[in-house]
PDB file of C-alpha atoms in Angstrom:
ATOM      1  CA  MET X   1       1.669 -17.119 -26.491  1.00 86.00           C
ATOM      2  CA  ILE X   2       3.147 -18.961 -23.246  1.00 91.00           C
ATOM      3  CA  GLY X   3       1.182 -17.899 -20.117  1.00 91.00           C
ATOM      4  CA  TRP X   4       1.967 -21.282 -17.697  1.00 93.00           C
ATOM      5  CA  ILE X   5       4.690 -23.540 -17.461  1.00 95.00           C
ATOM      6  CA  ILE X   6       5.198 -26.622 -15.266  1.00 95.00           C
ATOM      7  CA  GLY X   7       8.191 -28.862 -15.076  1.00 95.00           C
ATOM      8  CA  ARG X   8      11.300 -29.149 -13.690  1.00 96.00           C
ATOM      9  CA  VAL X   9      14.620 -26.720 -13.203  1.00 95.00           C
ATOM     10  CA  LEU X  10      17.246 -28.303 -15.522  1.00 96.00           C
ATOM     11  CA  ALA X  11      20.017 -25.407 -15.012  1.00 94.00           C
ATOM     12  CA  LYS X  12      20.417 -22.304 -13.217  1.00 93.00           C
ATOM     13  CA  ALA X  13      22.080 -19.236 -13.890  1.00 91.00           C
ATOM     14  CA  PRO X  14      21.799 -15.660 -12.248  1.00 89.00           C
ATOM     15  CA  GLY X  15      18.500 -14.245 -12.767  1.00 88.00           C
ATOM     16  CA  ARG X  16      17.144 -17.329 -14.837  1.00 91.00           C
ATOM     17  CA  VAL X  17      16.619 -20.897 -15.124  1.00 94.00           C
ATOM     18  CA  ILE X  18      15.939 -23.537 -17.672  1.00 95.00           C
ATOM     19  CA  VAL X  19      12.575 -25.392 -17.158  1.00 96.00           C
ATOM     20  CA  LYS X  20      12.082 -28.762 -18.884  1.00 96.00           C
ATOM     21  CA  SER X  21       8.607 -29.210 -19.659  1.00 96.00           C
ATOM     22  CA  MET X  22       7.148 -31.876 -22.335  1.00 94.00           C
ATOM     23  CA  ASP X  23      10.889 -32.535 -23.357  1.00 93.00           C
ATOM     24  CA  ILE X  24      11.477 -28.585 -24.271  1.00 95.00           C
ATOM     25  CA  GLY X  25      13.849 -26.575 -22.733  1.00 95.00           C
ATOM     26  CA  TYR X  26      12.534 -22.714 -21.692  1.00 95.00           C
ATOM     27  CA  GLU X  27      14.584 -20.218 -20.548  1.00 95.00           C
ATOM     28  CA  VAL X  28      12.689 -18.171 -18.048  1.00 95.00           C
ATOM     29  CA  MET X  29      13.763 -14.981 -16.431  1.00 94.00           C
ATOM     30  CA  VAL X  30      13.060 -15.451 -12.406  1.00 92.00           C
ATOM     31  CA  ASP X  31      13.773 -14.429  -9.013  1.00 82.00           C
ATOM     32  CA  GLU X  32      17.005 -15.796  -8.684  1.00 66.00           C
ATOM     33  CA  THR X  33      16.938 -16.839  -5.082  1.00 70.00           C
ATOM     34  CA  ALA X  34      13.303 -18.460  -5.905  1.00 74.00           C
ATOM     35  CA  LEU X  35      14.221 -21.796  -7.571  1.00 87.00           C
ATOM     36  CA  SER X  36      16.950 -24.727  -7.314  1.00 89.00           C
ATOM     37  CA  VAL X  37      18.322 -27.279  -9.828  1.00 93.00           C
ATOM     38  CA  ASP X  38      15.928 -30.454  -9.817  1.00 94.00           C
ATOM     39  CA  GLN X  39      12.787 -28.607  -8.209  1.00 93.00           C
ATOM     40  CA  ASN X  40       9.540 -29.227  -9.646  1.00 95.00           C
ATOM     41  CA  VAL X  41       8.079 -25.731 -10.682  1.00 93.00           C
ATOM     42  CA  MET X  42       4.685 -24.258 -11.987  1.00 94.00           C
ATOM     43  CA  LEU X  43       5.479 -20.920 -13.436  1.00 94.00           C
ATOM     44  CA  TRP X  44       2.734 -18.091 -14.264  1.00 93.00           C
ATOM     45  CA  ILE X  45       4.671 -16.612 -17.464  1.00 95.00           C
ATOM     46  CA  TRP X  46       4.518 -13.176 -19.091  1.00 94.00           C
ATOM     47  CA  HIS X  47       5.973 -13.910 -22.475  1.00 95.00           C
ATOM     48  CA  HIS X  48       7.623 -10.545 -23.860  1.00 94.00           C
ATOM     49  CA  GLN X  49       8.120 -10.177 -27.573  1.00 92.00           C
ATOM     50  CA  THR X  50      10.018  -7.720 -29.240  1.00 91.00           C
ATOM     51  CA  GLU X  51      11.387  -7.328 -32.973  1.00 94.00           C
ATOM     52  CA  LYS X  52      14.676  -8.318 -31.001  1.00 93.00           C
ATOM     53  CA  ALA X  53      13.883 -11.059 -28.564  1.00 92.00           C
ATOM     54  CA  VAL X  54      11.108 -13.235 -26.843  1.00 93.00           C
ATOM     55  CA  THR X  55      11.837 -13.134 -23.180  1.00 95.00           C
ATOM     56  CA  LEU X  56       9.995 -15.218 -20.948  1.00 95.00           C
ATOM     57  CA  PHE X  57       9.451 -13.774 -17.165  1.00 95.00           C
ATOM     58  CA  GLY X  58       8.477 -16.303 -14.656  1.00 94.00           C
ATOM     59  CA  PHE X  59       6.169 -15.302 -11.511  1.00 93.00           C
ATOM     60  CA  SER X  60       5.061 -17.599  -8.584  1.00 89.00           C
ATOM     61  CA  SER X  61       1.362 -16.130  -9.475  1.00 88.00           C
ATOM     62  CA  PHE X  62      -1.442 -14.840 -11.665  1.00 88.00           C
ATOM     63  CA  GLU X  63      -1.839 -11.760  -9.819  1.00 87.00           C
ATOM     64  CA  ALA X  64       1.991 -10.989  -9.430  1.00 89.00           C
ATOM     65  CA  ARG X  65       2.328 -11.576 -13.216  1.00 91.00           C
ATOM     66  CA  GLU X  66      -0.631  -9.227 -14.054  1.00 90.00           C
ATOM     67  CA  LEU X  67       1.060  -6.630 -11.639  1.00 91.00           C
ATOM     68  CA  ALA X  68       4.156  -6.709 -13.656  1.00 92.00           C
ATOM     69  CA  ILE X  69       2.400  -6.080 -16.512  1.00 93.00           C
ATOM     70  CA  LEU X  70       0.881  -3.041 -14.751  1.00 91.00           C
ATOM     71  CA  VAL X  71       3.933  -1.727 -13.638  1.00 92.00           C
ATOM     72  CA  ALA X  72       5.658  -1.872 -17.117  1.00 93.00           C
ATOM     73  CA  GLY X  73       2.795   0.725 -18.138  1.00 91.00           C
ATOM     74  CA  THR X  74       5.238   3.034 -15.985  1.00 91.00           C
ATOM     75  CA  ASP X  75       6.868   5.782 -18.256  1.00 91.00           C
ATOM     76  CA  GLY X  76      10.313   4.657 -18.397  1.00 90.00           C
ATOM     77  CA  ILE X  77       9.908   1.119 -16.635  1.00 91.00           C
ATOM     78  CA  GLY X  78      10.474  -2.013 -19.229  1.00 92.00           C
ATOM     79  CA  PRO X  79       9.285  -5.383 -18.865  1.00 94.00           C
ATOM     80  CA  GLY X  80      12.786  -6.260 -16.957  1.00 92.00           C
ATOM     81  CA  THR X  81      12.580  -3.649 -14.366  1.00 91.00           C
ATOM     82  CA  ALA X  82       9.037  -4.362 -13.877  1.00 93.00           C
ATOM     83  CA  HIS X  83       9.763  -7.900 -13.419  1.00 93.00           C
ATOM     84  CA  LYS X  84      12.676  -7.667 -10.854  1.00 91.00           C
ATOM     85  CA  VAL X  85      10.411  -5.041  -9.061  1.00 91.00           C
ATOM     86  CA  VAL X  86       7.584  -7.413  -8.668  1.00 92.00           C
ATOM     87  CA  THR X  87       9.679 -10.417  -7.639  1.00 90.00           C
ATOM     88  CA  ALA X  88      11.877  -8.433  -5.217  1.00 87.00           C
ATOM     89  CA  LEU X  89       9.359  -6.995  -3.826  1.00 86.00           C
ATOM     90  CA  GLY X  90       6.554  -9.505  -3.603  1.00 86.00           C
ATOM     91  CA  TYR X  91       3.002  -8.978  -4.661  1.00 85.00           C
ATOM     92  CA  GLU X  92       1.498  -8.643  -1.368  1.00 84.00           C
ATOM     93  CA  ALA X  93       4.070  -5.898  -0.408  1.00 85.00           C
ATOM     94  CA  LEU X  94       3.733  -3.985  -3.440  1.00 87.00           C
ATOM     95  CA  VAL X  95       0.076  -4.167  -3.530  1.00 84.00           C
ATOM     96  CA  ARG X  96      -0.197  -3.033  -0.004  1.00 82.00           C
ATOM     97  CA  ALA X  97       2.418   0.194  -0.540  1.00 84.00           C
ATOM     98  CA  VAL X  98       0.006   1.215  -3.484  1.00 82.00           C
ATOM     99  CA  MET X  99      -3.187   0.795  -1.303  1.00 77.00           C
ATOM    100  CA  THR X 100      -1.959   2.376   1.740  1.00 76.00           C
ATOM    101  CA  GLY X 101       0.886   4.562   0.885  1.00 75.00           C
ATOM    102  CA  ASP X 102       2.927   3.291   3.408  1.00 74.00           C
ATOM    103  CA  THR X 103       6.684   2.229   1.508  1.00 77.00           C
ATOM    104  CA  SER X 104       8.232   1.458   5.164  1.00 75.00           C
ATOM    105  CA  GLY X 105       7.648  -2.410   4.629  1.00 70.00           C
ATOM    106  CA  LEU X 106       9.410  -1.877   0.850  1.00 75.00           C
ATOM    107  CA  ARG X 107      13.118  -2.867   0.895  1.00 74.00           C
ATOM    108  CA  PRO X 108      15.454  -1.568  -1.894  1.00 76.00           C
ATOM    109  CA  VAL X 109      15.385  -3.144  -4.767  1.00 82.00           C
ATOM    110  CA  LYS X 110      18.999  -3.542  -7.320  1.00 83.00           C
ATOM    111  CA  GLY X 111      18.930  -1.088 -10.154  1.00 83.00           C
ATOM    112  CA  VAL X 112      15.517   0.606  -8.927  1.00 85.00           C
ATOM    113  CA  GLY X 113      16.238   3.906  -7.158  1.00 83.00           C
ATOM    114  CA  THR X 114      13.665   5.765  -4.970  1.00 83.00           C
ATOM    115  CA  LYS X 115      12.656   8.086  -7.905  1.00 86.00           C
ATOM    116  CA  LYS X 116      11.892   5.055  -9.899  1.00 87.00           C
ATOM    117  CA  LEU X 117       9.948   3.240  -6.987  1.00 87.00           C
ATOM    118  CA  THR X 118       7.956   6.414  -6.393  1.00 86.00           C
ATOM    119  CA  ASP X 119       7.286   6.723  -9.973  1.00 89.00           C
ATOM    120  CA  ILE X 120       5.820   3.318 -10.104  1.00 90.00           C
ATOM    121  CA  LEU X 121       3.837   3.532  -6.948  1.00 88.00           C
ATOM    122  CA  THR X 122       2.207   6.745  -8.504  1.00 86.00           C
ATOM    123  CA  PHE X 123       1.719   5.500 -11.674  1.00 87.00           C
ATOM    124  CA  LEU X 124       0.294   2.467  -9.980  1.00 86.00           C
ATOM    125  CA  LYS X 125      -2.196   4.343  -7.802  1.00 82.00           C
ATOM    126  CA  LYS X 126      -3.589   6.845 -10.114  1.00 79.00           C
ATOM    127  CA  SER X 127      -4.332   3.734 -12.619  1.00 78.00           C
ATOM    128  CA  GLY X 128      -6.909   2.305 -10.076  1.00 72.00           C
ATOM    129  CA  LYS X 129      -6.421  -1.100 -11.354  1.00 77.00           C
ATOM    130  CA  VAL X 130      -4.386  -2.351  -8.521  1.00 79.00           C
ATOM    131  CA  ALA X 131      -7.203  -1.791  -6.322  1.00 74.00           C
ATOM    132  CA  ALA X 132      -9.681  -2.634  -8.845  1.00 71.00           C
ATOM    133  CA  ALA X 133      -7.560  -6.102  -8.979  1.00 71.00           C
ATOM    134  CA  VAL X 134      -7.743  -6.423  -5.003  1.00 71.00           C
ATOM    135  CA  ASP X 135     -11.564  -5.474  -5.026  1.00 77.00           C
ATOM    136  CA  PRO X 136     -13.496  -6.001  -8.260  1.00 77.00           C
ATOM    137  CA  ARG X 137     -16.364  -3.309  -6.531  1.00 84.00           C
ATOM    138  CA  ILE X 138     -13.458  -0.511  -6.409  1.00 83.00           C
ATOM    139  CA  GLY X 139     -13.217  -0.589 -10.192  1.00 79.00           C
ATOM    140  CA  LEU X 140     -16.588  -0.882 -10.890  1.00 84.00           C
ATOM    141  CA  ALA X 141     -17.607   1.908  -8.355  1.00 87.00           C
ATOM    142  CA  LEU X 142     -14.777   4.369  -9.670  1.00 83.00           C
ATOM    143  CA  ALA X 143     -15.956   3.666 -13.752  1.00 83.00           C
ATOM    144  CA  ALA X 144     -19.480   4.944 -12.317  1.00 86.00           C
ATOM    145  CA  ILE X 145     -17.725   7.623 -10.405  1.00 87.00           C
ATOM    146  CA  ARG X 146     -15.438   8.717 -13.696  1.00 85.00           C
ATOM    147  CA  GLN X 147     -18.783   8.792 -16.020  1.00 87.00           C
ATOM    148  CA  LEU X 148     -20.137  11.499 -13.528  1.00 88.00           C
ATOM    149  CA  GLY X 149     -17.170  13.373 -14.422  1.00 87.00           C
ATOM    150  CA  LEU X 150     -16.215  13.730 -10.404  1.00 86.00           C
ATOM    151  CA  ASP X 151     -12.536  13.920  -9.146  1.00 84.00           C
ATOM    152  CA  ILE X 152     -11.109  10.184  -9.346  1.00 79.00           C
ATOM    153  CA  GLU X 153      -8.222  10.838  -7.133  1.00 80.00           C
ATOM    154  CA  ALA X 154     -10.639  12.077  -4.407  1.00 85.00           C
ATOM    155  CA  ALA X 155     -12.682   9.506  -4.924  1.00 87.00           C
ATOM    156  CA  GLU X 156     -10.369   6.516  -4.838  1.00 80.00           C
ATOM    157  CA  ALA X 157      -8.848   8.134  -1.428  1.00 82.00           C
ATOM    158  CA  VAL X 158     -12.512   8.013  -0.080  1.00 87.00           C
ATOM    159  CA  LEU X 159     -13.446   4.442  -1.901  1.00 87.00           C
ATOM    160  CA  ILE X 160     -10.459   2.425  -1.135  1.00 80.00           C
ATOM    161  CA  PRO X 161     -11.076   2.670   2.900  1.00 82.00           C
ATOM    162  CA  LEU X 162     -14.532   2.715   2.546  1.00 86.00           C
ATOM    163  CA  ALA X 163     -14.764  -0.862   0.655  1.00 84.00           C
ATOM    164  CA  ALA X 164     -12.299  -2.311   3.496  1.00 77.00           C
ATOM    165  CA  GLN X 165     -14.382  -1.075   6.267  1.00 84.00           C
ATOM    166  CA  GLN X 166     -17.884  -2.240   4.247  1.00 86.00           C
ATOM    167  CA  PRO X 167     -16.795  -5.612   2.906  1.00 83.00           C
ATOM    168  CA  ASP X 168     -20.480  -6.562   2.493  1.00 89.00           C
ATOM    169  CA  ALA X 169     -21.499  -3.363   0.767  1.00 90.00           C
ATOM    170  CA  ASP X 170     -22.222  -3.331  -3.076  1.00 90.00           C
ATOM    171  CA  VAL X 171     -21.007  -1.456  -6.027  1.00 90.00           C
ATOM    172  CA  SER X 172     -24.074   1.002  -5.845  1.00 91.00           C
ATOM    173  CA  GLN X 173     -23.892   1.750  -2.089  1.00 92.00           C
ATOM    174  CA  LEU X 174     -19.969   2.386  -2.110  1.00 92.00           C
ATOM    175  CA  SER X 175     -20.558   4.637  -5.204  1.00 92.00           C
ATOM    176  CA  GLN X 176     -23.581   6.477  -3.274  1.00 93.00           C
ATOM    177  CA  GLN X 177     -21.311   7.207  -0.250  1.00 93.00           C
ATOM    178  CA  VAL X 178     -18.414   8.401  -2.196  1.00 93.00           C
ATOM    179  CA  ILE X 179     -20.310  10.525  -4.008  1.00 92.00           C
ATOM    180  CA  VAL X 180     -22.176  12.056  -0.758  1.00 92.00           C
ATOM    181  CA  HIS X 181     -18.642  12.737   0.455  1.00 91.00           C
ATOM    182  CA  LEU X 182     -17.410  14.147  -2.298  1.00 90.00           C
ATOM    183  CA  ALA X 183     -20.420  16.648  -2.419  1.00 88.00           C
ATOM    184  CA  ARG X 184     -20.104  17.596   1.104  1.00 87.00           C
ATOM    185  CA  HIS X 185     -16.845  18.128   1.071  1.00 82.00           C
ATOM    186  CA  LYS X 186     -17.158  20.203  -2.190  1.00 76.00           C
ATOM    187  CA  ALA X 187     -19.854  22.485  -0.383  1.00 65.00           C
ATOM    188  CA  SER X 188     -17.890  23.085   2.762  1.00 61.00           C
TER     189      SER X 188
END
């Protein structure tokens, strides 16, 4: 598996480049506006293989690559669309939209309608993996809360802003506060 390439762009076509690395030319799917011929590049690669093709999707960061892999877990979204969404919107904007629910900063992505984008954001939000990637305490606290059989969506709605407000709180402190909050709201 290829996970990372450093080299020089030899050629460019819409949506892809040929990167020369160690005298081998790799065809990599990229955001077509991001690179130019003769540019030195370092790309994180999502090496996707099927029975019919091997495709290398290039990203500017490891986090963007991992987010695209998560996006591809959405029903009806393949790796090409996942790559397009993450590279077109940008890692930070997509994560912000998932974490806050505010999609006003997201621009349209060619070939991805509002329904598909909503499905992607909903899937990422429900998975909890984006929040956990941004703040590992969130993933650990949600795992503990899940073990207790509590409502994960309600817990996440409380936990994400709580973690942002309390950057020094540890996992057990955050978990306790969420559990207490859920118990109080269930009782009322």
